[in-house]
Coordinates of C-alpha atoms in Angstrom, one line a residue:
X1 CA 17.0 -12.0 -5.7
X2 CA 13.3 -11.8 -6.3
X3 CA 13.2 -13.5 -9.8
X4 CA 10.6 -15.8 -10.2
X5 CA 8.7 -14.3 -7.0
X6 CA 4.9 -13.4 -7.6
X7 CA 3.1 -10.2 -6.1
X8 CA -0.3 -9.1 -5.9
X9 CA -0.8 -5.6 -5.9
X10 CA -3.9 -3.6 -5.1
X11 CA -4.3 -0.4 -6.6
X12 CA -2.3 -1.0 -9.2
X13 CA -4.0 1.2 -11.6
X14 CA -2.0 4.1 -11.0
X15 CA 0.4 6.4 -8.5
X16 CA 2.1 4.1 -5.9
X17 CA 0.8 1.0 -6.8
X18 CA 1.9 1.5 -10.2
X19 CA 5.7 2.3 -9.1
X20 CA 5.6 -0.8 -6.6
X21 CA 4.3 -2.8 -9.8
X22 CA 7.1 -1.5 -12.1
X23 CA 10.3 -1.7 -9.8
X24 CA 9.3 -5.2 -8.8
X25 CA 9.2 -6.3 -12.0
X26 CA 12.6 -4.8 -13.0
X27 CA 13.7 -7.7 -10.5
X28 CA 11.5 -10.4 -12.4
X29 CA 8.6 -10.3 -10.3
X30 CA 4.9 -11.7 -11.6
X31 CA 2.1 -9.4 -10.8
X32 CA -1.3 -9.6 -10.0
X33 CA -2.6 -6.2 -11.0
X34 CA -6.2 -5.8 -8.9
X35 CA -8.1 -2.2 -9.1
X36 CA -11.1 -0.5 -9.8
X37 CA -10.0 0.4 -13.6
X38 CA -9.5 -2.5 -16.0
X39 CA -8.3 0.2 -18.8
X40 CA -5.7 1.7 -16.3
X41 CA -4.5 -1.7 -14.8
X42 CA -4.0 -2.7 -18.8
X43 CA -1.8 0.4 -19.3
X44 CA 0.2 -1.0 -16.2
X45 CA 0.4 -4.7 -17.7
X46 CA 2.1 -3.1 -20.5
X47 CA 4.8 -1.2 -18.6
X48 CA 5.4 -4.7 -16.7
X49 CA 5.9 -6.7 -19.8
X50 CA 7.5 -4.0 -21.3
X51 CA 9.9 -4.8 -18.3
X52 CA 10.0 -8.3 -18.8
X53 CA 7.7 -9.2 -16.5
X54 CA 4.2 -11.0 -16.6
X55 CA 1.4 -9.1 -15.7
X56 CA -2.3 -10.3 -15.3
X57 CA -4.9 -7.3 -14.6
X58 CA -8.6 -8.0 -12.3
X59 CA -11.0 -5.9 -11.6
X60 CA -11.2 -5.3 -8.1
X61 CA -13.2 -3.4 -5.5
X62 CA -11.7 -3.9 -2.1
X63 CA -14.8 -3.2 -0.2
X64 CA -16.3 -6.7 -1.6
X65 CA -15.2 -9.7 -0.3
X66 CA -15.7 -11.7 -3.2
X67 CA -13.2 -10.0 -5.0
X68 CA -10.5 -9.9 -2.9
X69 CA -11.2 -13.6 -3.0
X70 CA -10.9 -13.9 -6.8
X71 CA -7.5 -11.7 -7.2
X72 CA -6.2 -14.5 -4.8
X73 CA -7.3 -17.0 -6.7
X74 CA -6.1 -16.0 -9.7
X75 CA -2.7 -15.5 -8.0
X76 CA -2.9 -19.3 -7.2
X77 CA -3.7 -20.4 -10.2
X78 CA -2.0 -18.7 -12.9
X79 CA 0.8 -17.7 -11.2
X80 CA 1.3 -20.1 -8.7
X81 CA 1.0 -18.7 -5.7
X82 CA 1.5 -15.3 -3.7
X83 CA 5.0 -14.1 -2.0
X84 CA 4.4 -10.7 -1.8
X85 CA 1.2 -8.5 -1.0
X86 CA 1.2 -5.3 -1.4
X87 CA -2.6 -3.4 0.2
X88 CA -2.5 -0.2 -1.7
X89 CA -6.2 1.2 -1.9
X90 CA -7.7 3.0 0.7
X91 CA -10.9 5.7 0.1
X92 CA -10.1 8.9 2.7
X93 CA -12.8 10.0 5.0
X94 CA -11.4 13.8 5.1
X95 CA -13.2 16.9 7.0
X96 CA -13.8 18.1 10.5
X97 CA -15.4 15.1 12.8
X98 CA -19.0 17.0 12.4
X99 CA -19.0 16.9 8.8
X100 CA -18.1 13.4 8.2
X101 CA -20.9 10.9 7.4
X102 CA -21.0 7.2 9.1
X103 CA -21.2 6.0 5.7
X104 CA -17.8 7.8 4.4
X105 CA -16.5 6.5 7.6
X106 CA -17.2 3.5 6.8
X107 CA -16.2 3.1 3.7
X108 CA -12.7 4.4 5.0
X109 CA -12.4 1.1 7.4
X110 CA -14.3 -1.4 4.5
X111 CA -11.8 -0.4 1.7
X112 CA -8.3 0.4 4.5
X113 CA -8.3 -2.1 7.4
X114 CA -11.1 -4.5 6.6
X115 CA -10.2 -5.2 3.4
X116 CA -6.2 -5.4 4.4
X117 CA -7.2 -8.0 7.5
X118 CA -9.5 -9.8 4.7
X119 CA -6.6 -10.1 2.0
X120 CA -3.6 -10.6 4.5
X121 CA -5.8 -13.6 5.9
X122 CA -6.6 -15.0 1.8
X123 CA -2.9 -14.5 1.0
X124 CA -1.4 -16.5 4.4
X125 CA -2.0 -19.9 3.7
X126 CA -0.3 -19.5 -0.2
X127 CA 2.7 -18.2 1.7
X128 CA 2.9 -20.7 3.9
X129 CA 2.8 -23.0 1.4
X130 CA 5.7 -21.1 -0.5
X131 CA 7.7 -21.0 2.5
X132 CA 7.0 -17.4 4.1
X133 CA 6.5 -13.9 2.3
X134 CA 6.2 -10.5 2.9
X135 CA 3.1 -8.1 3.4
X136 CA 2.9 -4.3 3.5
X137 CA -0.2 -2.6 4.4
X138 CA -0.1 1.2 4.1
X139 CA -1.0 3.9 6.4
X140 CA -0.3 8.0 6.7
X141 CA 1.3 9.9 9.1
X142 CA -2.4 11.7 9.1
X143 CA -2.5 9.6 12.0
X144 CA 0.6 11.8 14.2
X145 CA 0.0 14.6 12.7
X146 CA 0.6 17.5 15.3
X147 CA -2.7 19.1 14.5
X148 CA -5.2 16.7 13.8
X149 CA -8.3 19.3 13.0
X150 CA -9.8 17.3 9.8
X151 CA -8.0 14.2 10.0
X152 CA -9.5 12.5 12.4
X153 CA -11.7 9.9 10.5
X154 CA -8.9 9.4 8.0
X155 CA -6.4 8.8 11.5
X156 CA -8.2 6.3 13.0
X157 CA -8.8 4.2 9.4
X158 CA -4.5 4.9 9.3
X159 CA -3.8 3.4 12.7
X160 CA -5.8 0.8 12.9
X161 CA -4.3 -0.7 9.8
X162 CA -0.7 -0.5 12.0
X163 CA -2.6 -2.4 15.0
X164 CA -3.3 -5.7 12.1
X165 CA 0.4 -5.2 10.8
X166 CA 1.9 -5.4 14.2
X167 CA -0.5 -8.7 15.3
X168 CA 0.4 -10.4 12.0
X169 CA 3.9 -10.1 12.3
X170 CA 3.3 -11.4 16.2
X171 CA 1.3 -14.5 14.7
X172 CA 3.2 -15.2 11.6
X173 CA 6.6 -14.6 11.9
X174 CA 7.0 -18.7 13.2
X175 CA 5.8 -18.8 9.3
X176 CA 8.7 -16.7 7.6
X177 CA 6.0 -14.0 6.7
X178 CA 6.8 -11.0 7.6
X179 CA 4.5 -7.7 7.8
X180 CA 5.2 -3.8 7.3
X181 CA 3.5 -0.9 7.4
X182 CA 4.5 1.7 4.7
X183 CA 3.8 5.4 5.3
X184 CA 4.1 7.6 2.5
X185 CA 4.5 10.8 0.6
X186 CA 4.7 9.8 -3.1
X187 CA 3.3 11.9 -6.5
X188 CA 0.3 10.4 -6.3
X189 CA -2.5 11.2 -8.2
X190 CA -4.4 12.3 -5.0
X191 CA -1.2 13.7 -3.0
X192 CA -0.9 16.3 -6.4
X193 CA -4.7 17.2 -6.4
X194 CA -5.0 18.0 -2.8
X195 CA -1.7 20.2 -3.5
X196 CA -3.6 22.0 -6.3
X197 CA -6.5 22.9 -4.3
X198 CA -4.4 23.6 -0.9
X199 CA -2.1 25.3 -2.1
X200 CA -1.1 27.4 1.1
X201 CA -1.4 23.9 3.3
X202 CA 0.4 22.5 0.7
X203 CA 3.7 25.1 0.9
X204 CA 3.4 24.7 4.5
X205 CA 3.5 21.2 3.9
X206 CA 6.7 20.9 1.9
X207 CA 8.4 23.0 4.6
X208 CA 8.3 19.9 6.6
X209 CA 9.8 17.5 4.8
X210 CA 13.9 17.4 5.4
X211 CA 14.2 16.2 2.3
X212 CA 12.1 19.0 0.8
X213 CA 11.0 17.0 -1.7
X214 CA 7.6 14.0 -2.5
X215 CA 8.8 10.9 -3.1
X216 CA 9.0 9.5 -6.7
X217 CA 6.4 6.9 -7.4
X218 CA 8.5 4.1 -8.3
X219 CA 12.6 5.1 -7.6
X220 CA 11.7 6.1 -3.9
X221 CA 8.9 4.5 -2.7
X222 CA 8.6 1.3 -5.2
X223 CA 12.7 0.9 -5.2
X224 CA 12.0 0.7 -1.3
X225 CA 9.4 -2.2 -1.1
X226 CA 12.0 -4.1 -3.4
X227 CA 14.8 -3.5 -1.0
X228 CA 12.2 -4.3 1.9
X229 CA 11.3 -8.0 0.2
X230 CA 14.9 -9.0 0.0
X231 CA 16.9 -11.3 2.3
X232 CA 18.8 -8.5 3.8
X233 CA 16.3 -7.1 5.2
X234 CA 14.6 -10.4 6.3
X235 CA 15.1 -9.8 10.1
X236 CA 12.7 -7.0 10.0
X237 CA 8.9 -7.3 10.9
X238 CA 6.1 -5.5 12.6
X239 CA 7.3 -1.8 11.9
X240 CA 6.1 1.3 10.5
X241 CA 8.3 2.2 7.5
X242 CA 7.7 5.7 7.1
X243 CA 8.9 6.7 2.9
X244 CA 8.2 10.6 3.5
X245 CA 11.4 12.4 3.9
X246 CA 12.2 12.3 7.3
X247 CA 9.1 14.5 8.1
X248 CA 6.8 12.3 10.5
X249 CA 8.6 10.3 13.9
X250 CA 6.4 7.0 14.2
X251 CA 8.4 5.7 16.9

């Protein structure tokens, strides 16, 4: 049971972090709802409550530190605390290795790994003090991928996110907080524009998934993290999660 359990969720606005939002608060989760889009994260506070959940919407942009800082505190103090944190937002450095600048490269590792490390390191101490919670960070199987022509800025961002999951499990797990990486394919607002202007990629794509389907925002991939938080599932820590059909092997 997660009743009475308090998430913060960045990205929140829309796509996954908006079926993570809704499917955790089917199980009377609280949410912190922290994104770039105050008018998005407002439609999202409605679908919560509408769900009989609270819901309390901050602006956020992940790439400054100050506020990552204030989503957490407004977790604290309003809600009282943080049990579940979900690091949803990631800008993609996409193109062949020439093309891409140091600043989009950047800007892939300030607003995917740095700004994951910096929130997994605010939220620790209000777990502890709550008696252990759960983390997910999220990466791609862009990172495997068996031809990596064009995705090898957005790779390295992708793995070095799993390198902080697997040392915070290591370091934390004495603390009942356990960490997972989640990888993946979801009808996402980006997932469905990169299908409409890749279209032949994008059939090849769907060839590789078993499943031969995307997974639903919040049934697949949001039903998933709820499954993940719960105590049956509270032996596992440190792994790679990969939500995509059966098509990538993490190992």
């Amino acid at each position: 049971m997660l009743q009475g359990k308090v998430a913060l969720i960045i990205g929140a606005g829309q796509g996954i972090g908006q079926g993570i939002a809704l499917a955790l608060a089917s199980e009377g989760v609280d949410i912190i709802l922290a994104g770039r889009t105050l008018e998005k994260l407002a439609q999202t506070a409605q679908l919560v409550a509408e769900r009989g959940a609270r819901a309390l919407p901050i602006a956020c942009n992940v790439k400054s530190a100050d506020d990552l800082a204030a989503a957490v505190d407004l977790a604290a103090r309003d809600l009282g605390g943080i049990d579940i944190l979900v690091n949803n937002a990631q800008e993609v450095p996409l193109g062949p290795l020439v093309d891409v600048s140091d600043d989009a490269f950047m800007a892939g590792f300030e607003s995917g790994p740095l700004a994951s490390f910096r929130l997994m390191k605010l939220a620790r101490p209000h777990m502890v003090a709550r008696g252990g919670g759960t983390i997910f960070n999220f990466t791609s199987s862009a990172g495997i991928r068996w031809d990596m022509a064009t995705y090898g800025a957005y790779g390295a961002v992708k793995q070095a996110t799993r390198a902080l999951t697997r040392a915070a499990a290591s370091e934390w797990g004495r603390d009942n907080i356990r960490v997972l990486t989640i990888a993946p394919h979801a009808e996402s607002p980006g997932l469905k524009g990169w299908m409409e202007h890749n279209p032949e990629e994008a059939e090849a794509f769907f060839r590789t998934i078993p499943l031969g389907r995307v997974g639903r925002l919040e049934q697949d991939i949001g039903r998933a993290i709820v499954a993940l938080c719960s105590a049956d599932l509270a032996y596992l820590t440190g792994a790679t999660i990969p939500l995509d059909g059966g098509q990538a092997n993490f190992g």
